[in-house]
Coordinates of C-alpha atoms and ligand atoms in Angstrom, one line a residue:
M27 CA -36.8 17.8 -10.8
F28 CA -33.3 16.9 -12.2
G29 CA -30.7 19.6 -12.5
L30 CA -29.7 20.5 -16.0
M31 CA -26.1 19.6 -15.9
Q32 CA -24.0 17.3 -18.2
Q33 CA -23.4 13.9 -17.0
Q34 CA -19.9 12.8 -17.4
E35 CA -18.8 9.3 -16.0
L36 CA -15.9 9.5 -13.7
L37 CA -13.3 7.5 -15.6
I38 CA -9.8 6.8 -15.2
S39 CA -9.2 7.5 -18.8
G40 CA -10.4 11.1 -18.2
L41 CA -7.3 11.6 -16.0
I42 CA -4.8 10.5 -18.5
D43 CA -6.5 12.6 -21.1
F44 CA -6.5 15.6 -19.0
A45 CA -2.8 15.1 -18.2
E46 CA -1.8 14.7 -21.6
R47 CA -3.9 17.7 -22.9
N48 CA -2.9 20.2 -20.1
H49 CA 0.6 18.9 -18.6
G50 CA 1.8 16.9 -21.5
D51 CA 5.6 18.0 -20.9
T52 CA 5.6 17.4 -17.3
E53 CA 8.1 14.9 -16.4
I54 CA 7.8 11.4 -15.3
I55 CA 11.0 10.1 -13.8
S56 CA 12.0 6.7 -13.0
R57 CA 14.9 4.9 -11.6
R58 CA 14.6 1.6 -13.3
V59 CA 15.6 -1.9 -12.1
E60 CA 18.6 -1.7 -14.3
G61 CA 19.8 1.3 -12.0
D62 CA 19.7 4.1 -14.7
I63 CA 17.4 6.9 -14.6
H64 CA 14.5 7.0 -17.3
R65 CA 12.8 10.5 -18.4
S66 CA 9.3 10.5 -19.7
N67 CA 6.4 12.7 -19.5
W68 CA 2.5 12.7 -19.3
R69 CA 2.1 12.9 -23.0
E70 CA 4.3 9.9 -23.5
V71 CA 2.5 7.9 -20.7
A72 CA -0.8 8.7 -22.4
K73 CA 0.4 7.5 -25.8
R74 CA 1.8 4.3 -24.5
S75 CA -1.3 3.5 -22.3
R76 CA -3.2 3.8 -25.7
Q77 CA -0.7 1.2 -27.3
I78 CA -1.5 -1.0 -24.2
A79 CA -5.1 -0.6 -24.7
N80 CA -4.7 -1.7 -28.5
A81 CA -2.5 -4.5 -27.2
L82 CA -5.1 -5.8 -24.8
K83 CA -7.8 -5.5 -27.6
H84 CA -5.7 -7.7 -29.7
M85 CA -5.5 -10.3 -27.1
D86 CA -9.2 -10.4 -27.1
L87 CA -9.6 -10.1 -23.1
E88 CA -13.1 -9.3 -21.9
A89 CA -14.1 -6.4 -19.9
G90 CA -13.4 -7.0 -16.3
A91 CA -10.3 -9.3 -17.1
R92 CA -7.7 -9.1 -14.5
I93 CA -4.2 -8.0 -15.7
A94 CA -1.8 -8.6 -13.0
T95 CA 1.6 -6.6 -12.1
I96 CA 4.5 -7.7 -9.9
A97 CA 6.4 -4.4 -10.3
W98 CA 8.2 -1.6 -8.6
N99 CA 7.2 2.1 -9.0
G100 CA 8.3 3.0 -12.4
Y101 CA 6.9 4.5 -15.8
R102 CA 5.9 1.2 -17.3
H103 CA 3.8 0.4 -14.2
L104 CA 2.3 3.9 -14.5
E105 CA 1.3 3.2 -18.3
L106 CA -0.4 0.0 -17.1
Y107 CA -2.4 1.9 -14.4
F108 CA -4.1 3.8 -17.3
G109 CA -4.0 1.5 -20.2
V110 CA -5.4 -1.5 -18.3
S111 CA -8.2 0.4 -16.3
G112 CA -9.1 2.8 -19.2
T113 CA -10.2 -0.2 -21.2
A114 CA -12.6 -1.4 -18.2
R115 CA -10.3 -4.2 -17.5
V116 CA -8.9 -4.5 -13.9
L117 CA -5.3 -3.8 -13.0
H118 CA -4.4 -6.3 -10.0
T119 CA -1.3 -5.0 -8.4
I120 CA 0.5 -7.8 -6.4
N121 CA 2.9 -7.5 -3.4
P122 CA 6.1 -9.2 -4.6
R123 CA 7.3 -9.5 -0.9
L124 CA 4.9 -12.4 -0.2
H125 CA 6.1 -16.0 -0.2
P126 CA 5.5 -17.9 -3.7
D127 CA 2.7 -19.9 -2.0
Q128 CA 0.9 -16.9 -1.0
L129 CA 1.3 -15.2 -4.5
T130 CA 0.0 -18.4 -6.1
W131 CA -3.0 -18.4 -4.0
I132 CA -3.7 -14.6 -4.9
V133 CA -3.1 -15.0 -8.6
N134 CA -5.5 -18.2 -8.7
H135 CA -8.0 -16.4 -6.5
A136 CA -8.1 -13.5 -8.7
E137 CA -8.0 -15.6 -11.9
D138 CA -5.3 -13.3 -13.5
K139 CA -5.1 -13.5 -17.4
V140 CA -2.1 -11.6 -18.0
L141 CA 0.8 -11.2 -15.5
C142 CA 3.4 -8.2 -16.1
F143 CA 6.6 -8.3 -14.0
D144 CA 10.0 -6.5 -13.4
M145 CA 12.8 -8.6 -14.6
S146 CA 13.9 -8.6 -10.9
F147 CA 11.1 -10.6 -10.1
L148 CA 11.8 -13.4 -12.7
P149 CA 12.8 -16.1 -10.0
L150 CA 9.5 -15.4 -8.3
V151 CA 7.5 -15.6 -11.4
Q152 CA 9.4 -19.0 -12.3
A153 CA 8.4 -20.3 -8.8
I154 CA 4.7 -19.8 -9.5
H155 CA 4.1 -19.9 -13.2
A156 CA 3.2 -23.6 -13.4
R157 CA 0.8 -23.5 -10.6
T158 CA -1.1 -20.5 -11.8
P159 CA -3.3 -21.9 -14.8
S160 CA -5.5 -18.9 -15.4
V161 CA -2.6 -16.7 -16.7
E162 CA -2.4 -17.0 -20.4
H163 CA 0.2 -14.2 -21.0
W164 CA 3.5 -13.4 -19.3
I165 CA 4.9 -10.0 -19.9
A166 CA 8.6 -9.0 -18.7
L167 CA 8.7 -5.3 -18.2
C168 CA 12.0 -4.7 -20.3
D169 CA 13.3 -4.2 -23.8
K170 CA 13.2 -7.2 -26.1
A171 CA 17.1 -7.4 -26.0
Q172 CA 16.9 -7.7 -22.1
L173 CA 14.9 -10.8 -22.3
P174 CA 16.7 -13.9 -21.4
K175 CA 16.4 -17.0 -23.5
D176 CA 15.6 -20.1 -21.4
T177 CA 13.3 -18.8 -18.7
G178 CA 11.0 -21.9 -18.6
I179 CA 7.9 -19.5 -18.8
P180 CA 5.9 -20.4 -21.9
A181 CA 5.5 -17.5 -24.7
L182 CA 7.2 -15.0 -22.4
R183 CA 7.2 -11.6 -24.2
S184 CA 9.0 -8.2 -23.4
Y185 CA 6.6 -5.3 -22.7
E186 CA 8.4 -3.1 -25.3
A187 CA 7.8 -5.8 -28.0
W188 CA 4.2 -6.4 -26.9
I189 CA 3.2 -2.8 -26.9
G190 CA 5.5 -1.8 -29.7
Q191 CA 3.4 -3.9 -32.2
H192 CA 0.5 -1.3 -31.7
N193 CA 0.0 2.3 -32.5
S194 CA -1.5 4.8 -30.1
D195 CA -4.8 5.5 -32.1
F196 CA -7.3 4.6 -29.6
E197 CA -10.6 6.1 -28.2
W198 CA -11.1 5.3 -24.5
P199 CA -14.4 3.6 -24.1
I200 CA -17.2 5.3 -22.1
F201 CA -18.7 3.0 -19.6
D202 CA -20.4 3.1 -16.1
E203 CA -18.2 5.0 -13.5
N204 CA -18.9 2.1 -11.0
T205 CA -17.1 -0.5 -13.3
A206 CA -14.1 -2.0 -11.4
S207 CA -10.8 -0.4 -12.1
S208 CA -8.2 -2.1 -9.9
L209 CA -7.8 -4.9 -7.4
C210 CA -5.4 -5.2 -4.5
Y211 CA -5.3 -8.0 -1.8
T212 CA -4.6 -7.3 1.7
S213 CA -3.5 -9.8 4.4
G214 CA -4.5 -7.2 7.0
T215 CA -7.2 -9.4 8.3
T216 CA -7.3 -13.0 9.6
G217 CA -7.4 -16.0 7.2
H218 CA -6.6 -15.7 3.5
P219 CA -5.7 -12.4 1.9
K220 CA -8.8 -10.5 0.7
G221 CA -9.3 -8.4 -2.4
A222 CA -10.4 -4.8 -2.4
L223 CA -11.8 -4.0 -5.8
Y224 CA -11.9 -0.4 -6.5
S225 CA -14.1 1.2 -9.0
H226 CA -13.3 4.2 -11.5
R227 CA -15.8 6.3 -9.3
S228 CA -14.0 5.4 -6.1
T229 CA -10.8 6.0 -7.3
L230 CA -11.6 9.4 -8.9
L231 CA -13.4 10.6 -5.8
H232 CA -10.4 9.5 -3.8
A233 CA -8.0 11.5 -6.1
F234 CA -10.2 14.6 -5.6
G235 CA -10.3 14.3 -1.9
S236 CA -6.8 13.5 -1.4
A237 CA -5.6 16.5 -3.6
L238 CA -7.2 18.9 -1.3
P239 CA -5.1 21.4 0.6
D240 CA -5.9 20.0 4.0
V241 CA -5.1 16.6 2.8
M242 CA -2.1 16.0 0.3
N243 CA -2.3 19.7 -0.9
M244 CA -1.1 18.5 -4.4
S245 CA -0.7 20.9 -7.4
A246 CA 1.1 21.3 -10.6
T247 CA 3.9 22.9 -8.9
D248 CA 4.8 19.6 -7.2
S249 CA 7.4 17.2 -7.9
V250 CA 6.0 13.9 -6.1
L251 CA 7.9 11.0 -4.9
P252 CA 5.7 7.9 -4.1
V253 CA 8.1 5.8 -2.0
V254 CA 5.1 3.9 -1.0
P255 CA 4.7 1.1 -3.5
M256 CA 2.4 1.0 -6.5
F257 CA 1.4 -2.6 -5.3
H258 CA 0.3 -1.3 -2.0
V259 CA -3.0 0.4 -2.5
N260 CA -2.0 2.1 -5.8
A261 CA 0.8 4.0 -4.1
W262 CA -1.9 5.9 -1.9
G263 CA -3.6 7.0 -5.1
L264 CA -0.6 9.3 -6.0
P265 CA -0.4 8.2 -9.8
Y266 CA -4.2 9.3 -10.0
S267 CA -4.1 12.5 -7.9
S268 CA -0.7 13.5 -9.7
A269 CA -2.4 13.1 -13.2
M270 CA -5.5 15.0 -11.9
V271 CA -3.3 18.1 -10.9
G272 CA -0.5 17.5 -13.4
A273 CA 2.2 17.1 -11.0
K274 CA 5.6 15.6 -12.0
L275 CA 6.3 12.2 -10.8
V276 CA 9.3 10.6 -9.5
F277 CA 9.6 6.9 -9.1
P278 CA 12.4 5.3 -6.9
G279 CA 12.0 1.7 -8.6
P280 CA 13.6 -0.8 -6.2
A281 CA 16.2 1.5 -4.6
L282 CA 14.6 2.3 -1.3
D283 CA 17.7 2.7 0.7
G284 CA 18.5 6.3 2.5
K285 CA 21.2 7.2 -0.1
S286 CA 19.3 6.5 -3.3
V287 CA 16.1 8.1 -1.9
Y288 CA 18.0 11.2 -0.9
D289 CA 19.8 11.5 -4.2
L290 CA 16.7 11.2 -6.2
I291 CA 15.0 13.9 -3.8
E292 CA 17.9 16.2 -4.6
Q293 CA 18.3 15.5 -8.4
E294 CA 14.6 15.7 -9.1
Q295 CA 13.7 18.6 -6.7
V296 CA 11.1 16.6 -5.1
T297 CA 8.7 19.0 -3.0
F298 CA 6.3 16.1 -1.7
A299 CA 7.2 12.5 -0.7
A300 CA 4.9 9.6 0.7
G301 CA 5.9 6.5 2.5
V302 CA 5.9 4.4 5.6
P303 CA 8.1 5.1 8.7
T304 CA 10.7 2.6 8.0
V305 CA 11.7 4.2 4.8
W306 CA 12.0 7.8 6.3
Q307 CA 14.1 6.2 9.2
M308 CA 16.7 4.8 6.6
L309 CA 16.5 8.3 4.7
L310 CA 17.2 10.2 8.1
S311 CA 19.9 7.8 9.2
H312 CA 21.8 8.2 6.0
M313 CA 21.6 12.1 6.0
K314 CA 22.4 12.7 9.7
P315 CA 26.0 11.7 9.8
L316 CA 26.6 13.6 6.4
N317 CA 24.8 16.6 7.8
A318 CA 23.0 16.6 4.5
K319 CA 19.9 19.1 3.9
F320 CA 17.2 19.0 1.6
S321 CA 17.0 21.8 -1.1
S322 CA 13.4 21.4 -2.2
L323 CA 11.3 18.9 0.0
K324 CA 8.4 20.8 1.8
R325 CA 6.3 18.1 3.1
T326 CA 6.0 14.3 3.7
V327 CA 3.0 12.1 4.1
I328 CA 3.9 9.4 6.7
G329 CA 1.5 6.6 7.3
G330 CA 0.8 2.9 7.0
S331 CA 2.1 2.5 10.8
A332 CA 2.2 5.2 13.5
C333 CA 4.9 8.0 12.8
P334 CA 7.3 8.2 16.0
P335 CA 7.5 11.6 17.5
A336 CA 11.3 11.9 16.9
M337 CA 10.8 11.6 13.2
I338 CA 8.2 14.4 13.1
E339 CA 10.5 16.5 15.2
S340 CA 13.6 15.8 13.2
F341 CA 11.8 16.6 9.8
K342 CA 10.6 19.9 11.2
L343 CA 13.6 21.1 13.3
D344 CA 16.6 19.6 11.5
Y345 CA 15.1 19.9 7.8
N346 CA 12.2 22.2 8.0
V347 CA 10.0 19.5 6.2
E348 CA 6.3 19.3 7.3
V349 CA 5.2 15.7 8.3
L350 CA 1.6 15.0 7.5
H351 CA 0.7 11.9 9.5
A352 CA -1.9 9.8 7.8
W353 CA -3.9 6.9 8.5
G354 CA -5.6 4.4 6.1
M355 CA -6.3 1.1 4.8
T356 CA -6.3 -1.0 1.7
E357 CA -10.1 -1.1 2.3
L358 CA -10.1 2.6 2.1
S359 CA -8.3 3.3 -1.1
P360 CA -6.3 4.1 1.3
L361 CA -6.9 7.6 2.8
G362 CA -9.1 7.8 5.8
T363 CA -7.5 10.6 7.9
L364 CA -4.6 13.1 7.6
C365 CA -3.2 15.3 10.3
S366 CA -3.1 18.9 9.2
L367 CA -3.7 21.6 11.5
K368 CA -6.5 24.2 11.7
N369 CA -6.5 27.9 11.8
K370 CA -6.9 27.8 15.5
H371 CA -3.9 25.7 15.9
R372 CA -1.3 28.0 14.2
N373 CA -0.2 29.8 17.3
L374 CA 0.1 26.7 19.6
A375 CA 3.3 26.2 21.1
P376 CA 5.6 23.7 19.3
E377 CA 5.2 20.9 22.0
E378 CA 1.4 21.3 21.6
Q379 CA 1.5 21.2 17.9
L380 CA 3.6 18.0 18.1
K381 CA 1.1 16.4 20.4
L382 CA -1.5 17.2 17.8
R383 CA 0.6 16.0 14.8
L384 CA 1.2 12.6 16.5
K385 CA -2.4 11.9 16.0
Q386 CA -3.5 10.2 12.8
G387 CA -5.5 13.2 11.9
R388 CA -9.0 14.1 10.8
T389 CA -11.1 13.0 8.0
F390 CA -12.1 14.9 5.1
Y391 CA -15.0 15.3 3.0
G392 CA -15.8 11.8 1.6
V393 CA -15.1 9.7 4.7
D394 CA -16.8 9.4 8.0
L395 CA -15.5 7.7 11.1
K396 CA -17.1 6.5 14.5
I397 CA -16.0 4.8 17.5
L398 CA -18.0 2.3 19.5
N399 CA -17.6 0.8 22.9
D400 CA -17.8 -3.1 23.6
Q401 CA -21.7 -2.7 23.8
G402 CA -21.8 -1.2 20.3
L403 CA -22.4 2.3 21.7
P404 CA -20.9 5.4 20.5
Q405 CA -18.0 6.7 22.3
V406 CA -17.8 10.5 23.1
H407 CA -15.4 12.5 21.1
D408 CA -13.3 13.7 23.9
G409 CA -9.8 12.5 22.9
K410 CA -9.7 10.0 25.8
S411 CA -12.6 7.5 25.4
Y412 CA -11.7 4.9 22.9
G413 CA -13.5 2.2 20.9
D414 CA -13.6 0.2 17.7
L415 CA -13.1 2.4 14.8
Y416 CA -15.6 2.2 11.9
A417 CA -15.4 3.9 8.4
K418 CA -17.9 4.8 5.9
G419 CA -17.7 6.5 2.6
S420 CA -17.4 6.7 -1.3
W421 CA -13.9 5.0 -1.3
V422 CA -14.5 2.4 1.4
I423 CA -15.1 -1.1 0.4
N424 CA -18.6 -2.7 0.7
K425 CA -17.6 -6.2 0.0
Y426 CA -14.3 -8.2 -0.6
F427 CA -13.8 -9.6 -4.0
K428 CA -15.8 -12.8 -4.6
E429 CA -17.2 -12.7 -1.1
T430 CA -21.1 -12.8 -0.9
S431 CA -21.9 -11.1 2.3
P432 CA -20.8 -7.4 2.8
A433 CA -17.9 -6.6 5.0
L434 CA -19.9 -4.1 6.8
I435 CA -21.7 -3.9 10.2
D436 CA -24.7 -1.6 10.1
G437 CA -23.4 0.0 6.8
W438 CA -19.9 0.8 8.5
F439 CA -16.6 -0.9 7.7
P440 CA -15.1 -2.3 11.0
T441 CA -11.4 -1.3 10.6
G442 CA -10.0 -3.6 13.3
D443 CA -8.2 -0.4 14.8
V444 CA -9.2 0.9 18.2
A445 CA -9.2 4.8 18.4
T446 CA -10.0 8.0 20.2
I447 CA -11.5 11.0 18.5
D448 CA -11.2 14.4 20.0
E449 CA -13.6 17.4 20.0
D450 CA -12.0 18.8 16.8
G451 CA -12.4 15.3 15.0
Y452 CA -8.7 14.2 15.3
M453 CA -8.4 10.5 15.4
Q454 CA -5.7 8.6 17.2
V455 CA -5.0 4.8 16.9
V456 CA -4.5 3.3 20.5
D457 CA -4.5 -0.3 19.5
R458 CA -5.6 -3.1 17.1
T459 CA -8.1 -5.8 17.3
K460 CA -7.1 -7.8 14.2
D461 CA -4.5 -10.4 14.9
V462 CA -1.8 -9.3 12.6
I463 CA 1.7 -7.8 12.8
K464 CA 2.8 -4.8 10.6
S465 CA 6.7 -4.8 9.8
G466 CA 8.0 -2.0 7.6
G467 CA 4.7 -1.5 6.3
E468 CA 3.9 -5.0 5.4
W469 CA 1.7 -7.5 7.1
I470 CA 2.6 -10.7 8.9
S471 CA -0.4 -12.9 9.8
S472 CA 0.3 -14.1 13.3
I473 CA -2.1 -17.2 12.6
D474 CA 0.3 -18.3 9.8
I475 CA 3.2 -17.8 12.1
E476 CA 1.4 -19.9 14.7
N477 CA 0.4 -22.6 12.5
I478 CA 3.7 -23.3 11.2
A479 CA 5.1 -23.5 14.8
V480 CA 2.3 -26.0 15.8
S481 CA 2.9 -28.0 12.8
H482 CA 6.4 -28.8 14.4
P483 CA 6.1 -32.2 16.1
H484 CA 7.5 -31.0 19.5
V485 CA 5.3 -27.9 19.8
A486 CA 2.0 -28.1 21.9
M487 CA 1.0 -24.5 21.6
A488 CA 2.0 -21.3 20.1
A489 CA 1.3 -17.6 20.0
C490 CA 2.6 -14.8 17.9
I491 CA 2.8 -11.4 19.1
A492 CA 4.3 -8.0 17.9
V493 CA 7.2 -6.4 19.6
P494 CA 8.1 -2.8 19.1
D495 CA 11.1 -2.3 16.8
P496 CA 12.9 1.0 16.1
K497 CA 13.6 0.2 12.4
W498 CA 10.6 -2.0 11.4
D499 CA 8.0 -0.6 13.7
E500 CA 6.9 -4.0 14.8
R501 CA 8.5 -7.6 14.7
P502 CA 7.0 -10.8 15.4
I503 CA 8.2 -13.2 18.2
V504 CA 6.6 -16.5 18.9
V505 CA 5.7 -17.8 22.2
V506 CA 5.8 -21.7 22.6
V507 CA 4.7 -24.3 24.9
K508 CA 6.6 -27.5 24.1
K509 CA 5.2 -31.1 24.2
P510 CA 6.2 -32.8 27.5
D511 CA 9.7 -34.3 27.5
L512 CA 10.4 -33.4 23.9
P513 CA 13.5 -31.3 23.1
L514 CA 13.3 -28.1 20.9
T515 CA 15.7 -25.3 20.8
K516 CA 15.1 -21.7 19.5
E517 CA 17.4 -22.4 16.6
E518 CA 15.7 -25.6 15.6
L519 CA 12.3 -23.8 15.7
L520 CA 13.5 -20.9 13.7
S521 CA 15.2 -23.0 11.0
F522 CA 11.9 -24.9 10.7
Y523 CA 10.2 -21.9 9.3
E524 CA 12.7 -21.5 6.4
G525 CA 10.9 -22.0 3.1
K526 CA 7.6 -22.1 4.8
T527 CA 7.0 -18.4 4.9
A528 CA 8.9 -15.3 3.3
K529 CA 12.3 -14.6 5.1
W530 CA 11.2 -11.2 6.6
Q531 CA 8.1 -12.9 8.1
I532 CA 10.3 -15.3 10.1
P533 CA 9.9 -14.3 13.9
D534 CA 12.8 -12.7 15.4
D535 CA 12.6 -14.8 18.7
V536 CA 11.3 -17.6 20.2
I537 CA 10.2 -17.7 24.0
F538 CA 9.5 -20.9 25.5
V539 CA 6.9 -20.8 28.3
E540 CA 5.1 -23.3 30.6
A541 CA 1.5 -22.1 29.6
I542 CA 0.0 -19.6 27.4
P543 CA -2.9 -17.6 29.0
I544 CA -6.4 -18.3 27.6
G545 CA -9.6 -16.4 28.1
A546 CA -13.0 -17.6 28.7
T547 CA -13.9 -18.1 25.0
G548 CA -11.0 -20.4 24.6
K549 CA -8.9 -17.7 22.8
I550 CA -5.3 -16.8 23.5
L551 CA -5.2 -13.6 25.5
K552 CA -2.5 -11.9 23.5
T553 CA -2.8 -8.6 25.4
K554 CA -2.0 -10.5 28.7
L555 CA 0.9 -12.2 26.9
R556 CA 2.3 -8.9 25.4
E557 CA 2.0 -7.1 28.9
E558 CA 3.8 -10.1 30.6
L559 CA 6.6 -10.6 27.9
I560 CA 7.1 -7.2 26.4
K561 CA 7.8 -5.4 30.0
A562 CA 10.0 -8.3 31.1
Ligands
AMP611 P1 -3.0 -1.6 5.0 O1 -4.4 -2.1 4.5 O2 -2.1 -2.5 4.6 O3 -2.7 -0.3 4.5 O4 -3.0 -1.4 6.6 C1 -4.0 -0.7 7.3 C2 -3.6 -0.7 8.6 O5 -2.4 -0.3 8.9 C3 -4.6 0.0 9.5 O6 -5.8 -0.6 9.7 C4 -3.8 0.3 10.8 O7 -3.9 -1.0 11.6 C5 -2.6 0.4 10.2 N1 -2.1 1.9 10.0 C6 -2.0 2.6 8.9 N2 -1.7 3.9 9.1 C7 -1.4 3.9 10.4 C8 -1.0 5.0 11.2 N3 -0.8 6.2 10.7 N4 -0.8 4.6 12.6 C9 -1.0 3.5 13.1 N5 -1.4 2.4 12.3 C10 -1.7 2.7 11.1

């Protein structure tokens, strides 16, 4: 027997409709690329996202067409979030920190039809436009007057002129909630970047889950600052969850330095902020010498990399801000766990609470985790036994975009992280099996770094490993065996990297060794290498 309830598809257009109807005058603040502060609200975002819908209709783009963005966090990007997905087209958010060759590969793989970009990324777009034949329309996120004349990009249009030609009369179509809504590539695995293709349903369920009190605890009283970029897993879903609860949104644009972030927090009375540890490090370093305090900030979600204990302590003791340590992945939309305490933890001594808060946290309804040992058997949840971490849930990927076989093992997604889980369900990441380095919240493929090194005629073998770094969390170094009797200096090898990969991905150091340890299966033993070199 079926229940007798209404069936409503969970669609992203429903979120913007809701925010417009119920929180129309709630502000959306953006620091623009130009440096000024722009003020909008949910009503205006809804209206302009319907203008986008009409503009896309006019372009005759089929459902499922990919509309790409290379943009900072701001109101125009937010309008595209709703305008593109609301019409059953797919918003493909691209990470501008990648090398032009990587960007070209991603745009071609996604077969993007439209590419919208902030003017600060014009040089990047100029570097790729001739190599990305699928793109039919180039849109600069600016006013008509700001559009330079001779960019070399065919039929480049300004966003304001593009949407300005269309009115806002548009009825959002109703379609299957499993329809694709947005696409985000991750290089957090080996080989080429892989696309996580989210659906309306997964996005809405993730928004419901992440807004819960034990998770991000979001409400219409919040002023939310997503420092985490909108090109990185949809800014952890904050544009959607903020629309769902009617929160004020504050976008930092490209200004992520400590002073700019602090000023914005104070000016816009931010209550809740989210970002990777590197950004908060810059914020705290700015505030400490000035003895500056927060007048509104209550909590901050820190994730993407392990949050250092000193950061949690400093936020709590010096600023009375609660740190919520979170773990997630592009493949998980991204939230998997968040570290909020249970009732029984309320009276724990501060040092015990800190120990707990350092863990990546517990899952909430909608995601399941398990840890398996080397034999594929479940590990006990005692907070000590560790194993490969697997995830399952309504907002966890099944397959990567355009791949035929599922990304799952026995129905579970292998995260590439190694973790413990304690009796209360708190997970702690202890290692990573995937061969990648995370620097300032962004991935560096160690394989790419090794491939460049071994393409140097004087290099016999190379291994790239991560070393801990106080600012960036991890930085890459490359360990090299030279070919016999061929000279090579550290400086020569480092300059060999220039132009071959993004600048920030170039290793910090080169260590020359006689031999690199190899395991029984012929693989480089990176754990051994790390043990030997990082201790030394
Ligand atoms: P991404 O897909 O770029 O969001 O990266 C996901 C990966 O980042 C995870 O699989 C972890 O390796 C790492 N990660 C994310 N959050 C944390 C955290 N809080 N602590 C340690 N590692 C993390």
